[in-house]
Amino acid sequence: MRLFAFGINHNTATVDIRERFSFTETQLPVALQDLKQQTGIREAVLLSTCNRTEVYCGIQEDGSQVIDWFSQYRNTSRDLLNTSLYVHSARSAVRHLLRVASGLDSMVLGEPQILGQLKNAYRIAQKSGTLGMLLGRLFQHSFAVAKQVRTDTAISSSPISVAFAAVRLAQQVFGDLSNRTALLIGAGETIELAARHLHENQLGRMVVANRTLERARHLAMAMGGYAITLPEISEHLAEADVIISSTGSDIPVLLASQIQEAVKKRKHRPMFIVDIAVPRDVEAAAGDLENVYLYTVDDLNDVIQENLRNRQQAAVQAEEIIDTQVTHFISWLDSLGAVDTICAIREQALQQRQEVSDRALRLLKNGGDPEDVIQQLAYQLTNTFLHAPSTQLREAASNGDEEFIDVARQLFNLPEIPPQCTRSETVTKPS
């Protein structure tokens, strides 16, 4: 069985093409079972996200029939698929999956979400009955490698999104956020991401302010927060340790005078403010106030660019880890080639043992001398087991095949200089 993988992603396919080949979570089990029924397909895992759709298979035949199935199943021409397709097999497939799991093949370098998506694809394949030993071992290995990359490098420690950078800076100012209150102004995508990051970092309390109360409530409820309108901000401003603002307002929604008054009510406890909006939501003069830490989107971009450089350096370390781990997995994969042979040898030896022991038992039941029977048993078992290799070695010697003989010596762990044996001791064909 061979390892085969192919797919499309954000680097090779436009959104409209990715949409044609995407699968919902409910579609995946049916697609997997249909794929498993195709000739030569032993195992399969399907990964489908907004940025990629990939198929991982254990196959007996050429992989082209899997790609044909993929295009036909999505009712799209093979020619169109070929314009965006990448294909990997054996070592290349292992390396690709390890890079995907570690976030090295993502649109955002080092992003952690893909690992959860891979684990979900693994669970779906497992439940669908399409996960076997090969892919099971490969995916488990990829999870372990992703963990090692995140532990041993700084690939995911430096934020490179505006929302993530804002939350990370808040942590640098306050440390533990579990006893802090955050005021989020706006309800767009950036504020939603900031809310999610704060929630994941165990924020104590969240207040969401928006021009439309319904949108604020929708976001606040999802994060266990409290919703207010923009005019109500003044009533809650002094409660906020962290303020993140991103609205579409043409004028500031927070004045320096409002913030100064709030700091007085806070008894000069520090206030951390991130103004992501353009035009700015927070009056620039607020940055001059004592105990107020004001960052604009330009400040965050400087942090993001520095962190991106850090991630790129960490990615070099991650690639080295992956190179090593690919070799480890391939070594295990190569060892599988000997498993069938080992099993066959053991099965043959067990069968020979059974035949010889049955004969010995018959002799004992017929009154044979136990000592003679044991001697015959030992002789016949040795003779039976060594007959085939002895015959093959004689034939190799007559053909001048020294390499075959050297391999046999290694296989049986024979000494460099063989002990002398007489013709009568040479194993003969079993009777």
Short mmCIF file of C-alpha atoms in Angstrom, two decimals:
data_model
loop_
_atom_site.label_atom_id
_atom_site.label_comp_id
_atom_site.label_asym_id
_atom_site.label_seq_id
_atom_site.Cartn_x
_atom_site.Cartn_y
_atom_site.Cartn_z
CA MET A 1 0.00 0.00 0.00
CA ARG A 2 1.30 3.45 -0.95
CA LEU A 3 0.68 6.86 0.59
CA PHE A 4 -0.89 9.36 -1.81
CA ALA A 5 -2.16 12.92 -1.24
CA PHE A 6 -3.46 15.73 -3.42
CA GLY A 7 -5.52 18.89 -3.15
CA ILE A 8 -5.99 22.58 -3.82
CA ASN A 9 -5.41 25.53 -1.50
CA HIS A 10 -5.27 29.32 -1.26
CA ASN A 11 -1.92 29.35 -3.07
CA THR A 12 -3.09 27.36 -6.10
CA ALA A 13 -6.82 28.07 -6.49
CA THR A 14 -9.09 31.10 -6.45
CA VAL A 15 -12.06 31.25 -4.09
CA ASP A 16 -14.57 30.24 -6.75
CA ILE A 17 -12.57 27.09 -7.58
CA ARG A 18 -12.08 26.24 -3.90
CA GLU A 19 -15.83 26.55 -3.40
CA ARG A 20 -16.52 23.98 -6.12
CA PHE A 21 -14.36 21.38 -4.38
CA SER A 22 -15.28 22.12 -0.78
CA PHE A 23 -17.20 19.76 1.52
CA THR A 24 -19.39 20.54 4.49
CA GLU A 25 -18.89 18.48 7.62
CA THR A 26 -22.12 16.57 6.95
CA GLN A 27 -20.99 15.76 3.38
CA LEU A 28 -17.64 14.33 4.42
CA PRO A 29 -18.76 10.88 5.73
CA VAL A 30 -20.74 10.12 2.55
CA ALA A 31 -17.87 11.26 0.33
CA LEU A 32 -15.34 9.21 2.30
CA GLN A 33 -17.40 6.04 2.07
CA ASP A 34 -17.90 6.55 -1.66
CA LEU A 35 -14.16 7.06 -2.11
CA LYS A 36 -13.36 3.94 -0.08
CA GLN A 37 -15.47 1.88 -2.50
CA GLN A 38 -13.29 2.88 -5.46
CA THR A 39 -10.88 0.23 -6.75
CA GLY A 40 -7.54 0.18 -4.99
CA ILE A 41 -8.48 2.61 -2.18
CA ARG A 42 -7.71 1.12 1.22
CA GLU A 43 -7.82 4.22 3.46
CA ALA A 44 -8.91 7.84 3.09
CA VAL A 45 -9.10 11.15 4.98
CA LEU A 46 -10.71 14.30 3.57
CA LEU A 47 -9.71 17.75 4.83
CA SER A 48 -11.91 20.67 3.75
CA THR A 49 -11.53 24.23 5.06
CA CYS A 50 -12.13 27.68 3.57
CA ASN A 51 -8.50 27.73 2.40
CA ARG A 52 -7.96 24.13 1.24
CA THR A 53 -9.47 20.80 0.27
CA GLU A 54 -7.11 17.82 0.45
CA VAL A 55 -7.41 14.06 0.09
CA TYR A 56 -5.05 11.64 1.84
CA CYS A 57 -5.17 7.99 0.76
CA GLY A 58 -3.60 4.62 1.21
CA ILE A 59 -3.76 3.12 -2.28
CA GLN A 60 -2.87 -0.10 -4.06
CA GLU A 61 -2.84 1.30 -7.59
CA ASP A 62 -1.96 4.51 -9.41
CA GLY A 63 -3.33 7.67 -7.79
CA SER A 64 -4.88 9.07 -10.98
CA GLN A 65 -8.15 7.21 -10.37
CA VAL A 66 -8.52 9.02 -7.03
CA ILE A 67 -8.15 12.39 -8.74
CA ASP A 68 -10.70 11.29 -11.37
CA TRP A 69 -13.10 10.39 -8.57
CA PHE A 70 -12.54 13.79 -6.95
CA SER A 71 -13.41 15.77 -10.09
CA GLN A 72 -16.39 13.56 -10.95
CA TYR A 73 -17.76 13.63 -7.40
CA ARG A 74 -17.81 17.44 -7.48
CA ASN A 75 -19.16 17.52 -11.06
CA THR A 76 -16.18 19.52 -12.30
CA SER A 77 -13.87 18.84 -15.22
CA ARG A 78 -10.49 17.26 -14.63
CA ASP A 79 -8.92 19.98 -16.80
CA LEU A 80 -10.16 22.69 -14.45
CA LEU A 81 -8.96 20.76 -11.42
CA ASN A 82 -5.52 20.24 -12.97
CA THR A 83 -4.95 24.01 -13.16
CA SER A 84 -4.94 24.21 -9.35
CA LEU A 85 -3.91 20.72 -8.28
CA TYR A 86 -0.84 19.65 -6.31
CA VAL A 87 0.05 15.99 -5.83
CA HIS A 88 2.28 14.28 -3.26
CA SER A 89 3.25 10.68 -2.66
CA ALA A 90 5.36 8.79 -0.12
CA ARG A 91 7.92 11.08 1.55
CA SER A 92 6.54 14.21 -0.12
CA ALA A 93 3.03 13.44 1.21
CA VAL A 94 4.35 12.98 4.75
CA ARG A 95 6.25 16.26 4.60
CA HIS A 96 3.22 18.11 3.21
CA LEU A 97 0.91 16.96 6.01
CA LEU A 98 3.45 17.79 8.71
CA ARG A 99 3.85 21.31 7.27
CA VAL A 100 0.07 21.75 7.10
CA ALA A 101 -0.40 20.59 10.70
CA SER A 102 2.36 22.93 11.92
CA GLY A 103 0.85 25.98 10.18
CA LEU A 104 3.72 26.35 7.70
CA ASP A 105 1.44 25.98 4.68
CA SER A 106 -1.25 28.36 5.97
CA MET A 107 -2.28 31.76 4.66
CA VAL A 108 -1.26 33.15 8.06
CA LEU A 109 2.11 31.60 8.90
CA GLY A 110 1.95 29.53 12.08
CA GLU A 111 -1.81 29.89 12.64
CA PRO A 112 -3.07 27.22 15.07
CA GLN A 113 -6.62 26.70 13.76
CA ILE A 114 -5.57 24.23 11.06
CA LEU A 115 -4.47 21.69 13.66
CA GLY A 116 -7.98 21.55 15.10
CA GLN A 117 -9.41 21.20 11.60
CA LEU A 118 -7.04 18.30 10.89
CA LYS A 119 -8.05 16.57 14.10
CA ASN A 120 -11.70 16.95 13.13
CA ALA A 121 -11.02 15.44 9.67
CA TYR A 122 -9.24 12.55 11.42
CA ARG A 123 -12.24 11.93 13.73
CA ILE A 124 -14.71 12.01 10.83
CA ALA A 125 -12.64 9.47 8.85
CA GLN A 126 -12.40 7.30 11.96
CA LYS A 127 -16.17 7.35 12.46
CA SER A 128 -16.73 6.73 8.75
CA GLY A 129 -14.58 3.60 8.81
CA THR A 130 -12.05 4.90 6.27
CA LEU A 131 -9.11 5.37 8.64
CA GLY A 132 -6.60 2.53 8.70
CA MET A 133 -3.20 1.84 10.21
CA LEU A 134 -1.22 3.91 7.69
CA LEU A 135 -3.21 7.16 7.83
CA GLY A 136 -4.00 6.68 11.49
CA ARG A 137 -0.29 6.57 12.31
CA LEU A 138 0.50 9.44 9.91
CA PHE A 139 -2.11 11.81 11.33
CA GLN A 140 -1.20 11.01 14.93
CA HIS A 141 2.43 11.68 14.00
CA SER A 142 1.46 15.02 12.44
CA PHE A 143 -0.36 16.06 15.63
CA ALA A 144 2.71 15.25 17.72
CA VAL A 145 5.03 17.12 15.34
CA ALA A 146 2.76 20.19 15.35
CA LYS A 147 2.90 20.19 19.14
CA GLN A 148 6.70 19.89 19.05
CA VAL A 149 6.98 22.78 16.58
CA ARG A 150 4.84 25.02 18.79
CA THR A 151 6.76 23.99 21.91
CA ASP A 152 10.29 24.20 20.51
CA THR A 153 9.92 27.28 18.28
CA ALA A 154 8.28 30.71 18.45
CA ILE A 155 6.13 30.01 15.39
CA SER A 156 2.84 30.82 17.16
CA SER A 157 4.01 33.07 20.00
CA SER A 158 4.21 36.29 17.97
CA PRO A 159 0.81 37.72 16.94
CA ILE A 160 0.51 38.76 13.31
CA SER A 161 -3.15 39.85 13.17
CA VAL A 162 -4.30 43.24 14.42
CA ALA A 163 -6.81 41.72 16.84
CA PHE A 164 -4.37 39.17 18.21
CA ALA A 165 -1.64 41.80 18.54
CA ALA A 166 -4.01 44.04 20.52
CA VAL A 167 -4.84 41.26 22.97
CA ARG A 168 -1.21 40.21 23.33
CA LEU A 169 -0.20 43.80 24.14
CA ALA A 170 -2.96 43.90 26.77
CA GLN A 171 -1.47 40.79 28.34
CA GLN A 172 1.95 42.42 28.38
CA VAL A 173 0.51 45.40 30.28
CA PHE A 174 -1.71 43.53 32.74
CA GLY A 175 -0.47 39.93 32.70
CA ASP A 176 -3.39 37.80 33.86
CA LEU A 177 -6.67 39.06 32.33
CA SER A 178 -8.99 36.97 34.50
CA ASN A 179 -9.69 39.91 36.85
CA ARG A 180 -9.83 42.57 34.13
CA THR A 181 -12.67 44.25 32.22
CA ALA A 182 -12.51 44.97 28.49
CA LEU A 183 -14.65 47.47 26.61
CA LEU A 184 -14.94 46.66 22.90
CA ILE A 185 -16.31 49.44 20.73
CA GLY A 186 -17.78 48.30 17.40
CA ALA A 187 -19.03 44.89 16.27
CA GLY A 188 -17.15 44.24 13.03
CA GLU A 189 -14.81 41.39 12.15
CA THR A 190 -11.75 42.82 13.92
CA ILE A 191 -13.67 43.45 17.15
CA GLU A 192 -15.19 39.96 16.90
CA LEU A 193 -11.70 38.45 16.58
CA ALA A 194 -10.45 40.52 19.50
CA ALA A 195 -13.43 39.37 21.57
CA ARG A 196 -12.66 35.75 20.75
CA HIS A 197 -8.97 36.12 21.67
CA LEU A 198 -9.87 37.84 24.95
CA HIS A 199 -12.41 35.14 25.76
CA GLU A 200 -9.85 32.40 25.01
CA ASN A 201 -7.40 34.13 27.36
CA GLN A 202 -9.87 33.97 30.26
CA LEU A 203 -10.91 37.65 30.32
CA GLY A 204 -12.83 38.45 33.52
CA ARG A 205 -15.61 40.67 32.05
CA MET A 206 -16.48 41.98 28.60
CA VAL A 207 -18.61 44.96 27.57
CA VAL A 208 -19.48 45.44 23.88
CA ALA A 209 -20.62 48.87 22.68
CA ASN A 210 -22.08 49.45 19.23
CA ARG A 211 -24.28 51.90 17.43
CA THR A 212 -26.80 49.07 16.90
CA LEU A 213 -27.60 47.38 20.19
CA GLU A 214 -28.78 44.17 18.50
CA ARG A 215 -25.36 43.55 16.91
CA ALA A 216 -23.63 44.29 20.18
CA ARG A 217 -25.87 41.79 21.96
CA HIS A 218 -25.20 39.11 19.36
CA LEU A 219 -21.44 39.34 19.92
CA ALA A 220 -21.65 39.86 23.69
CA MET A 221 -23.91 36.82 24.23
CA ALA A 222 -21.52 34.56 22.29
CA MET A 223 -18.66 35.62 24.59
CA GLY A 224 -20.58 35.85 27.85
CA GLY A 225 -20.42 39.67 27.79
CA TYR A 226 -22.71 42.67 28.27
CA ALA A 227 -24.03 44.90 25.45
CA ILE A 228 -24.48 48.69 25.47
CA THR A 229 -25.02 51.47 22.93
CA LEU A 230 -22.38 54.09 22.05
CA PRO A 231 -24.04 56.85 24.14
CA GLU A 232 -23.75 54.57 27.21
CA ILE A 233 -19.96 54.33 26.97
CA SER A 234 -19.37 57.20 29.43
CA GLU A 235 -21.23 55.27 32.14
CA HIS A 236 -18.94 52.25 31.79
CA LEU A 237 -15.63 53.83 30.73
CA ALA A 238 -14.10 53.88 34.22
CA GLU A 239 -14.72 50.12 34.55
CA ALA A 240 -12.53 49.30 31.56
CA ASP A 241 -8.95 48.18 32.00
CA VAL A 242 -8.70 47.39 28.28
CA ILE A 243 -10.41 49.33 25.48
CA ILE A 244 -10.30 48.15 21.87
CA SER A 245 -12.13 50.30 19.35
CA SER A 246 -12.86 49.81 15.66
CA THR A 247 -15.88 51.67 14.27
CA GLY A 248 -16.60 53.39 10.98
CA SER A 249 -17.17 56.76 12.61
CA ASP A 250 -15.85 59.93 10.91
CA ILE A 251 -15.24 61.60 14.26
CA PRO A 252 -13.71 60.29 17.51
CA VAL A 253 -16.05 58.26 19.69
CA LEU A 254 -13.78 58.72 22.71
CA LEU A 255 -12.50 62.17 23.69
CA ALA A 256 -9.38 62.82 25.75
CA SER A 257 -11.51 64.61 28.35
CA GLN A 258 -13.76 61.55 28.76
CA ILE A 259 -10.77 59.29 29.25
CA GLN A 260 -9.14 61.71 31.72
CA GLU A 261 -12.31 61.74 33.81
CA ALA A 262 -12.48 57.93 33.72
CA VAL A 263 -8.83 57.63 34.88
CA LYS A 264 -9.63 59.88 37.86
CA LYS A 265 -12.56 57.61 38.80
CA ARG A 266 -10.20 54.63 38.51
CA LYS A 267 -7.85 56.32 41.02
CA HIS A 268 -5.18 56.44 38.32
CA ARG A 269 -5.10 52.70 37.71
CA PRO A 270 -3.66 52.16 34.19
CA MET A 271 -5.91 52.04 31.15
CA PHE A 272 -4.80 50.27 27.98
CA ILE A 273 -6.41 51.53 24.74
CA VAL A 274 -6.03 50.16 21.21
CA ASP A 275 -7.52 52.32 18.46
CA ILE A 276 -7.70 50.16 15.34
CA ALA A 277 -10.04 52.48 13.41
CA VAL A 278 -9.12 54.66 10.45
CA PRO A 279 -10.12 57.49 10.88
CA ARG A 280 -9.20 57.17 14.55
CA ASP A 281 -11.88 56.52 17.18
CA VAL A 282 -9.85 57.90 20.10
CA GLU A 283 -8.76 61.50 20.28
CA ALA A 284 -4.96 61.61 19.84
CA ALA A 285 -4.46 63.81 22.92
CA ALA A 286 -5.50 60.86 25.09
CA GLY A 287 -2.06 59.37 24.47
CA ASP A 288 -0.49 62.18 26.50
CA LEU A 289 -2.50 61.38 29.62
CA GLU A 290 -0.79 59.81 32.61
CA ASN A 291 -1.56 56.10 33.16
CA VAL A 292 -3.08 55.82 29.67
CA TYR A 293 -1.38 53.51 27.14
CA LEU A 294 -2.74 54.36 23.70
CA TYR A 295 -1.80 52.37 20.60
CA THR A 296 -2.97 53.08 17.06
CA VAL A 297 -3.20 50.70 14.10
CA ASP A 298 0.22 51.97 12.92
CA ASP A 299 1.76 51.04 16.26
CA LEU A 300 0.26 47.56 15.94
CA ASN A 301 1.52 47.20 12.38
CA ASP A 302 5.05 47.80 13.63
CA VAL A 303 4.52 45.04 16.20
CA ILE A 304 3.00 42.75 13.56
CA GLN A 305 5.88 43.22 11.10
CA GLU A 306 8.44 42.51 13.81
CA ASN A 307 6.47 39.45 14.89
CA LEU A 308 6.19 38.27 11.30
CA ARG A 309 9.98 38.37 11.04
CA ASN A 310 10.15 36.37 14.27
CA ARG A 311 7.75 33.80 12.85
CA GLN A 312 9.73 33.51 9.65
CA GLN A 313 12.87 32.81 11.68
CA ALA A 314 10.95 30.27 13.75
CA ALA A 315 9.68 28.68 10.52
CA VAL A 316 13.26 27.84 9.55
CA GLN A 317 13.64 25.96 12.85
CA ALA A 318 10.25 24.29 12.28
CA GLU A 319 11.34 23.05 8.84
CA GLU A 320 14.37 21.39 10.43
CA ILE A 321 12.13 19.62 12.94
CA ILE A 322 9.85 18.48 10.12
CA ASP A 323 12.77 17.15 8.05
CA THR A 324 13.81 14.97 10.99
CA GLN A 325 10.29 13.78 11.70
CA VAL A 326 9.64 12.94 8.04
CA THR A 327 12.67 10.65 8.14
CA HIS A 328 11.38 9.00 11.32
CA PHE A 329 7.99 8.31 9.78
CA ILE A 330 9.44 7.03 6.51
CA SER A 331 11.66 4.64 8.49
CA TRP A 332 8.56 3.26 10.17
CA LEU A 333 6.78 3.09 6.81
CA ASP A 334 9.69 1.23 5.21
CA SER A 335 9.67 -1.27 8.08
CA LEU A 336 6.13 -2.26 7.09
CA GLY A 337 7.58 -3.91 4.00
CA ALA A 338 9.14 -6.56 6.24
CA VAL A 339 6.00 -7.17 8.30
CA ASP A 340 4.27 -9.40 5.74
CA THR A 341 7.45 -11.42 5.24
CA ILE A 342 7.94 -11.84 9.00
CA CYS A 343 4.33 -12.95 9.38
CA ALA A 344 4.71 -15.46 6.55
CA ILE A 345 7.90 -16.90 8.09
CA ARG A 346 6.23 -17.24 11.47
CA GLU A 347 3.12 -18.83 9.95
CA GLN A 348 5.23 -21.35 8.03
CA ALA A 349 7.33 -22.15 11.13
CA LEU A 350 4.22 -22.63 13.27
CA GLN A 351 2.72 -24.95 10.67
CA GLN A 352 5.92 -26.99 10.49
CA ARG A 353 6.09 -27.18 14.28
CA GLN A 354 2.50 -28.42 14.42
CA GLU A 355 3.14 -31.14 11.81
CA VAL A 356 6.27 -32.38 13.57
CA SER A 357 4.72 -32.31 17.04
CA ASP A 358 1.63 -34.20 15.77
CA ARG A 359 3.93 -36.93 14.39
CA ALA A 360 5.79 -37.14 17.71
CA LEU A 361 2.54 -37.48 19.65
CA ARG A 362 1.43 -40.31 17.36
CA LEU A 363 4.72 -42.15 17.97
CA LEU A 364 4.32 -41.77 21.73
CA LYS A 365 0.75 -43.08 21.62
CA ASN A 366 1.98 -46.09 19.65
CA GLY A 367 4.46 -46.92 22.41
CA GLY A 368 7.55 -45.24 21.04
CA ASP A 369 10.46 -44.64 23.40
CA PRO A 370 10.15 -41.02 24.70
CA GLU A 371 13.87 -40.33 24.39
CA ASP A 372 13.96 -41.55 20.78
CA VAL A 373 10.80 -39.57 19.95
CA ILE A 374 12.31 -36.34 21.37
CA GLN A 375 15.51 -36.89 19.37
CA GLN A 376 13.48 -37.46 16.17
CA LEU A 377 11.34 -34.40 16.95
CA ALA A 378 14.38 -32.14 17.33
CA TYR A 379 16.06 -33.54 14.21
CA GLN A 380 13.00 -33.32 11.99
CA LEU A 381 12.07 -29.81 13.19
CA THR A 382 15.58 -28.53 12.47
CA ASN A 383 15.70 -30.34 9.14
CA THR A 384 12.28 -29.03 8.08
CA PHE A 385 13.01 -25.41 9.00
CA LEU A 386 16.45 -25.25 7.35
CA HIS A 387 15.71 -27.24 4.21
CA ALA A 388 14.46 -24.33 2.07
CA PRO A 389 17.24 -21.83 3.00
CA SER A 390 19.89 -24.55 2.57
CA THR A 391 18.58 -25.34 -0.92
CA GLN A 392 18.53 -21.63 -1.86
CA LEU A 393 22.07 -21.13 -0.54
CA ARG A 394 23.41 -24.08 -2.56
CA GLU A 395 21.78 -22.69 -5.68
CA ALA A 396 23.20 -19.20 -4.97
CA ALA A 397 26.67 -20.67 -4.50
CA SER A 398 26.48 -22.58 -7.75
CA ASN A 399 25.47 -19.34 -9.50
CA GLY A 400 28.28 -17.38 -7.86
CA ASP A 401 25.79 -15.13 -6.01
CA GLU A 402 28.02 -14.00 -3.15
CA GLU A 403 25.69 -11.12 -2.22
CA PHE A 404 22.84 -13.55 -1.49
CA ILE A 405 25.14 -15.62 0.72
CA ASP A 406 26.35 -12.51 2.59
CA VAL A 407 22.74 -11.47 3.26
CA ALA A 408 22.00 -14.97 4.56
CA ARG A 409 24.96 -14.76 6.93
CA GLN A 410 23.63 -11.45 8.27
CA LEU A 411 20.10 -12.83 8.53
CA PHE A 412 21.20 -15.80 10.64
CA ASN A 413 23.83 -13.74 12.51
CA LEU A 414 26.60 -16.21 11.61
CA PRO A 415 30.23 -15.73 12.71
CA GLU A 416 32.80 -14.48 10.22
CA ILE A 417 34.53 -17.89 9.96
CA PRO A 418 31.95 -20.68 9.83
CA PRO A 419 32.51 -23.79 11.95
CA GLN A 420 33.46 -26.90 9.98
CA CYS A 421 30.61 -29.32 9.38
CA THR A 422 30.71 -32.83 7.94
CA ARG A 423 28.56 -34.03 5.08
CA SER A 424 26.48 -36.11 7.47
CA GLU A 425 25.61 -32.97 9.47
CA THR A 426 24.37 -31.11 6.44
CA VAL A 427 20.62 -30.70 6.57
CA THR A 428 18.76 -32.88 4.10
CA LYS A 429 15.29 -32.73 2.65
CA PRO A 430 12.66 -33.47 5.29
CA SER A 431 10.88 -36.79 5.07
#
